[in-house]
PDB file of C-alpha atoms and ligand atoms in Angstrom:
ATOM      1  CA  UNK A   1     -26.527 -27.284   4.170  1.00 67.00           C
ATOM      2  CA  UNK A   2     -24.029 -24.735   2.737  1.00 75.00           C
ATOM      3  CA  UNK A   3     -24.610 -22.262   0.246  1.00 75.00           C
ATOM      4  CA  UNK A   4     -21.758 -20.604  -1.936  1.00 80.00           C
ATOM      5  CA  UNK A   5     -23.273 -16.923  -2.505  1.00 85.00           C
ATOM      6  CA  UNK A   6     -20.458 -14.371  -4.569  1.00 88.00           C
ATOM      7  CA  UNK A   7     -19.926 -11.326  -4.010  1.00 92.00           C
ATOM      8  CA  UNK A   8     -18.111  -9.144  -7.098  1.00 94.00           C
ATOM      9  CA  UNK A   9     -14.814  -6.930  -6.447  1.00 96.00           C
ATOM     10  CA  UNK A  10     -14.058  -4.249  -8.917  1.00 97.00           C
ATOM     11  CA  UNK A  11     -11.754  -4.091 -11.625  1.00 96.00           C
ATOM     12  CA  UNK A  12      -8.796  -2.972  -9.378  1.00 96.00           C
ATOM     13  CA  UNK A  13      -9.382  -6.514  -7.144  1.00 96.00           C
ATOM     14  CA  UNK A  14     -11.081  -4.512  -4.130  1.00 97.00           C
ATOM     15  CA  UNK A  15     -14.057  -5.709  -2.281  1.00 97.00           C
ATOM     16  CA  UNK A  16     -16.852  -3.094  -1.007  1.00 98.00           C
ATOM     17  CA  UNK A  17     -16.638  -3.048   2.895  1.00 98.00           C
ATOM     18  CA  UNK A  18     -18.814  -1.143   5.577  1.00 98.00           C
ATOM     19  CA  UNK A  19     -17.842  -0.533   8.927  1.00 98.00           C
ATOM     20  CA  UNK A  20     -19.295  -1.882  11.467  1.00 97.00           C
ATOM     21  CA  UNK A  21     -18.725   0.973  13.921  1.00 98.00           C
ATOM     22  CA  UNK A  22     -19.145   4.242  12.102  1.00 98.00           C
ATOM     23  CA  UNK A  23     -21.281   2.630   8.768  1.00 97.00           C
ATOM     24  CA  UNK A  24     -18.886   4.089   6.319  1.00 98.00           C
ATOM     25  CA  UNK A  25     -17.991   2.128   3.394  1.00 98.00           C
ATOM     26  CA  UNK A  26     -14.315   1.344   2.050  1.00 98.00           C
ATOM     27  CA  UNK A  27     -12.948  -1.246   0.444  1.00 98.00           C
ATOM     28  CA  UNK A  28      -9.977  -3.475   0.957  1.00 97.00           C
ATOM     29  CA  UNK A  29      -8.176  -5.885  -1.468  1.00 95.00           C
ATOM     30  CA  UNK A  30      -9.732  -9.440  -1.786  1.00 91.00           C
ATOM     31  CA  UNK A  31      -6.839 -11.385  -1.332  1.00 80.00           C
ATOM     32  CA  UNK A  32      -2.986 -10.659  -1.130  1.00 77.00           C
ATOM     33  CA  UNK A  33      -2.166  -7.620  -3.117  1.00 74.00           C
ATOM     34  CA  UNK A  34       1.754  -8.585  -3.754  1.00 81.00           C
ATOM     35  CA  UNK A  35       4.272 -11.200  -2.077  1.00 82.00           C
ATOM     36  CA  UNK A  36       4.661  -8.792   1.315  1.00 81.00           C
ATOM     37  CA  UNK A  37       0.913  -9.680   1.796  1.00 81.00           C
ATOM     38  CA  UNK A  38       1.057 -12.966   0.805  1.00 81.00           C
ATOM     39  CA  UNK A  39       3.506 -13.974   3.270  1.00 83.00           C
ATOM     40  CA  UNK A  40       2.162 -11.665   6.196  1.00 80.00           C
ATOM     41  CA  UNK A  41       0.171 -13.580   8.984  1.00 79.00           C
ATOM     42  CA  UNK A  42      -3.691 -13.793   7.979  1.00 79.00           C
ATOM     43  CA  UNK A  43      -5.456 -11.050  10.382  1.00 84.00           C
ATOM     44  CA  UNK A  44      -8.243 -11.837  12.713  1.00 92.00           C
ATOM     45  CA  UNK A  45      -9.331  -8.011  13.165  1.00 96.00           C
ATOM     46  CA  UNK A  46      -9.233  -5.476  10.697  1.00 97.00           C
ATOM     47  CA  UNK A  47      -9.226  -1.395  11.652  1.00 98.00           C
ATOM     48  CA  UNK A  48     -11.743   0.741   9.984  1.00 98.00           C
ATOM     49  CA  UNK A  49      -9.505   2.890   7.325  1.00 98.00           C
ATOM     50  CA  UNK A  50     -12.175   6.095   8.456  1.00 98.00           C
ATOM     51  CA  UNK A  51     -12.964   5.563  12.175  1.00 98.00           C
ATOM     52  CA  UNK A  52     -10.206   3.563  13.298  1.00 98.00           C
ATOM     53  CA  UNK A  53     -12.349   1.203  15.277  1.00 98.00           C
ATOM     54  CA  UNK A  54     -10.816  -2.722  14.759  1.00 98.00           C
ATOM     55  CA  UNK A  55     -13.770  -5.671  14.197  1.00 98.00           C
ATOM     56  CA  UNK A  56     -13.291  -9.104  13.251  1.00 97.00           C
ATOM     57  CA  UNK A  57     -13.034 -10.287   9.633  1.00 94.00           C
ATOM     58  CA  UNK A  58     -16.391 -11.293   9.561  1.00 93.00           C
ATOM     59  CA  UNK A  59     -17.981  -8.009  10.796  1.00 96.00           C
ATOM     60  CA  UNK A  60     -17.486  -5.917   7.486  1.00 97.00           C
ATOM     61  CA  UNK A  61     -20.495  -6.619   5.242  1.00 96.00           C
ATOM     62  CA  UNK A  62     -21.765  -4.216   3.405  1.00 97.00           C
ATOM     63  CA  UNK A  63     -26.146  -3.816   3.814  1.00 96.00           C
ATOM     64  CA  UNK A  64     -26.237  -4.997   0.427  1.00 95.00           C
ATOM     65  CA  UNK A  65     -24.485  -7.703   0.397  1.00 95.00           C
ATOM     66  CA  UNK A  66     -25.811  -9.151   3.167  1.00 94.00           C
ATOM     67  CA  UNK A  67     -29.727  -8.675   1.504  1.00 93.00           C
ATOM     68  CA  UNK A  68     -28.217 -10.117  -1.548  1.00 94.00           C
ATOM     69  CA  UNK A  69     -26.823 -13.418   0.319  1.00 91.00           C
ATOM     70  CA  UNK A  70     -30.153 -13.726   2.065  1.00 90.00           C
ATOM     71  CA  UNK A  71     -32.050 -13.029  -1.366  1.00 91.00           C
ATOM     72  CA  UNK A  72     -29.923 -15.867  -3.300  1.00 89.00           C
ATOM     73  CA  UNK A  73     -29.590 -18.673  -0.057  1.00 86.00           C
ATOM     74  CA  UNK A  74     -33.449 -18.291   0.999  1.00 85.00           C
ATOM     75  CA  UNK A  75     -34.914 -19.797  -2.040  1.00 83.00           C
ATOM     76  CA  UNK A  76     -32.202 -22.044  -2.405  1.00 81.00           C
ATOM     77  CA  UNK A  77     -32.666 -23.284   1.074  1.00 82.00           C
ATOM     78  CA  UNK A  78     -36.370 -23.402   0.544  1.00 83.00           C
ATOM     79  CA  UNK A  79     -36.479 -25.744  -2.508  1.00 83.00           C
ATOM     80  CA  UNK A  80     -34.153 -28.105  -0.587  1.00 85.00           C
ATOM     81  CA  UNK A  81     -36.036 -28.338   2.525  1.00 85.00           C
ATOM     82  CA  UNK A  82     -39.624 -28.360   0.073  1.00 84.00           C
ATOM     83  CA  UNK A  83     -37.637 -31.793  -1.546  1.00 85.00           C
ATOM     84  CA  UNK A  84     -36.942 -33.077   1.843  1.00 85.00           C
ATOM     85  CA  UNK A  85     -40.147 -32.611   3.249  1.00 83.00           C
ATOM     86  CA  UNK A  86     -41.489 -34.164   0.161  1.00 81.00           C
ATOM     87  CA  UNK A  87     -39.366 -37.136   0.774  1.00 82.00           C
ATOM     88  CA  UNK A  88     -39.989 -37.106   4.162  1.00 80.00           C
ATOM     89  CA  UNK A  89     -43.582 -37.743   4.055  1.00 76.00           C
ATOM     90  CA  UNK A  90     -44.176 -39.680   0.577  1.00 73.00           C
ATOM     91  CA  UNK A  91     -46.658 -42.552   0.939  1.00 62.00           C
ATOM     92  CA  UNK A  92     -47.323 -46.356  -0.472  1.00 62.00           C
ATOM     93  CA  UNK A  93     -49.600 -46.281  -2.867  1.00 63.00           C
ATOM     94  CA  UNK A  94     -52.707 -47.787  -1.142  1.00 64.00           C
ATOM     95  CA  UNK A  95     -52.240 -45.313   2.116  1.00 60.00           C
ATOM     96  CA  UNK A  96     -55.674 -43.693   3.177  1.00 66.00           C
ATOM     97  CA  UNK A  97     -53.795 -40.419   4.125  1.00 66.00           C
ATOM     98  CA  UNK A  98     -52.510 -38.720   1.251  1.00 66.00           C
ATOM     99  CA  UNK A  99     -49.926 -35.657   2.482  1.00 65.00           C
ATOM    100  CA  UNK A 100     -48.742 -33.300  -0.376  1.00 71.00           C
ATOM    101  CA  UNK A 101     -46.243 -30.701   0.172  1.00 64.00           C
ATOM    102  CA  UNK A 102     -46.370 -27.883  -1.925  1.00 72.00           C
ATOM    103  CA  UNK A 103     -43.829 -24.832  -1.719  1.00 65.00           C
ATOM    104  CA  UNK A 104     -45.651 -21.247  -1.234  1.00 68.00           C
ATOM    105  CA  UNK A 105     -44.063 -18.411  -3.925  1.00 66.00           C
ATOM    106  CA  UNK A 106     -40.854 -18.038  -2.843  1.00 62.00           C
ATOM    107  CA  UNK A 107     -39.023 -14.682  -4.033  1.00 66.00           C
ATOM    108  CA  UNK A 108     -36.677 -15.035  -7.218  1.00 76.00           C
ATOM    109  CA  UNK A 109     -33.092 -14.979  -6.314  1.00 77.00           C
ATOM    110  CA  UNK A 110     -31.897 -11.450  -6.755  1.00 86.00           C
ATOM    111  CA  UNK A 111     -29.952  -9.976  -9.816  1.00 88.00           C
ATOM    112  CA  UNK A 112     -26.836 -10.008  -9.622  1.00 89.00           C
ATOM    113  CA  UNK A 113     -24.468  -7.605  -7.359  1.00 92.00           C
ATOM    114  CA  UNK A 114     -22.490  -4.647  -9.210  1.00 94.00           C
ATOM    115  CA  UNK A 115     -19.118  -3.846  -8.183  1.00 96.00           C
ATOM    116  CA  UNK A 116     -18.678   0.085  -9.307  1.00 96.00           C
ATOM    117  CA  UNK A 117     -15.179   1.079 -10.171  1.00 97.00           C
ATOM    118  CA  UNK A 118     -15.399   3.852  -7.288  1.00 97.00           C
ATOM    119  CA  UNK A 119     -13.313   4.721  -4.549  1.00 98.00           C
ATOM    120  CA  UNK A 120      -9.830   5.812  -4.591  1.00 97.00           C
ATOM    121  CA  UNK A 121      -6.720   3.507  -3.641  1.00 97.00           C
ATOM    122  CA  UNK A 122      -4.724   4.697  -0.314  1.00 97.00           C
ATOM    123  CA  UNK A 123      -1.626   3.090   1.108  1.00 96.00           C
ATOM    124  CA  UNK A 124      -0.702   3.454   4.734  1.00 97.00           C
ATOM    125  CA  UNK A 125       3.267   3.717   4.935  1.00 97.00           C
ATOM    126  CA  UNK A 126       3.429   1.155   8.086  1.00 97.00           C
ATOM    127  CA  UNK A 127       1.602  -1.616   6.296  1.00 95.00           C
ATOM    128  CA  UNK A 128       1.891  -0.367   2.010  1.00 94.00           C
ATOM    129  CA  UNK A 129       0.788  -3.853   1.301  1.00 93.00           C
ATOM    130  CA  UNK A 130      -2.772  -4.008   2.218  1.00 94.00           C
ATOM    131  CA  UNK A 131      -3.935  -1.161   0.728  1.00 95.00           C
ATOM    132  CA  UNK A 132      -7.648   0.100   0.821  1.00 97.00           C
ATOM    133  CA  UNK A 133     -10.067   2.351  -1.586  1.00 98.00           C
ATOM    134  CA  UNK A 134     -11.854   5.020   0.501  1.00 98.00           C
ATOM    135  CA  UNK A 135     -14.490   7.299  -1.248  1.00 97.00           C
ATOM    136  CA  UNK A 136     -13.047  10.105  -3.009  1.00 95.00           C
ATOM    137  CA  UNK A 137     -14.520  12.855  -1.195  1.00 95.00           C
ATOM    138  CA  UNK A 138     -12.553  11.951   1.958  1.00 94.00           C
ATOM    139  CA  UNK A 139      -9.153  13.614   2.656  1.00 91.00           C
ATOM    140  CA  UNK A 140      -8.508  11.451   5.815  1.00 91.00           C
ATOM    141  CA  UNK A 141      -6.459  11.379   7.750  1.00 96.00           C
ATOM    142  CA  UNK A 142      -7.051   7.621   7.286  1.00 98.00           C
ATOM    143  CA  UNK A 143      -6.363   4.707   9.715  1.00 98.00           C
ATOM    144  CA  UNK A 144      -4.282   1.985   8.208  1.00 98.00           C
ATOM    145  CA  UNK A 145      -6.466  -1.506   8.207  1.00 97.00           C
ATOM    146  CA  UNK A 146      -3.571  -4.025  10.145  1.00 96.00           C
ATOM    147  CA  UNK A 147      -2.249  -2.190  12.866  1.00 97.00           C
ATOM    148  CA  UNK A 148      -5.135   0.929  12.695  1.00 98.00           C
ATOM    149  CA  UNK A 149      -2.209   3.680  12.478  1.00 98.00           C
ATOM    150  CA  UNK A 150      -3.275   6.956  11.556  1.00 98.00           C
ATOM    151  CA  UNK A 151      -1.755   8.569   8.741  1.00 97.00           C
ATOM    152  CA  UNK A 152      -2.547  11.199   6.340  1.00 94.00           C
ATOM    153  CA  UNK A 153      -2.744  10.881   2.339  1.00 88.00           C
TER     154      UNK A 153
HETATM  155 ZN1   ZN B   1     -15.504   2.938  10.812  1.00 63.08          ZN
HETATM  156 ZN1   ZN B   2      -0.146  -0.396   9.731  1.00 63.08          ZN
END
């Protein structure tokens, strides 16, 4: 069973990232951000814009997104296992042995997920067309997110 869960990006197209490494949250453009980045090969490891660490593409949710997927696919998953296991165990009619299957409370599915307009866009000059949003507090120097160059805003 597959569940579709979404997760919002801001205004500017930028989707809320924490490292895996350090814990700091960024954000990087969902999906190509011009023609460069459309026609660049699709990466397999990204490099933290504030620690420079690289993880794999799947190692960047954020805490809340990942409690918000759980909060929407658990009761999902729940009514559609409750259905099969009603299925599952339904009787004829004149059967001495009656089974019900009832679901316990299961949590609501959470509100929606916010995307704040935060964050402030930085490009790195070896690779200007994946550029990231890093909180605006920061001053870097920043690490760019394809090859993990260092470079300073
Ligand atoms: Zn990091
Ligand atoms: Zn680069």
């Amino acid at each position: 069973m597959e569940l579709q869960v979404s997760i919002p990006i801001d205004d500017d197209g930028f989707l809320r990232r924490e490292c895996p490494s350090c814990m700091g949250q960024f954000k990087w453009h969902h999906g190509p951000a011009s023609e460069a980045a459309e026609t660049a090969p699709s990466a397999e490891i990204y490099f933290c814009p504030l620690c420079g660490v690289s993880a794999t593409v799947d190692q960047w949710w954020t805490q809340e997104q990942l409690e918000y997927a759980q909060g929407v696919a658990v009761p999902q998953f729940m009514n559609e296992l409750t259905d099969e296991l009603r299925d599952a165990v339904r009787q004829p009619r004149d059967s001495f042995i009656q089974f019900s299957v009832e679901a316990s409370d299961v949590a609501d599915a959470p509100a929606p997920l916010v995307e704040p307009n935060d964050m402030e866009i930085v490009a790195s000059p070896c690779h200007a067309y994946e550029p990231v949003k890093v909180p605006q507090e920061l001053r870097g120097p920043f690490f760019c997110l394809v090859c993990g160059a260092e470079f300073a805003v």
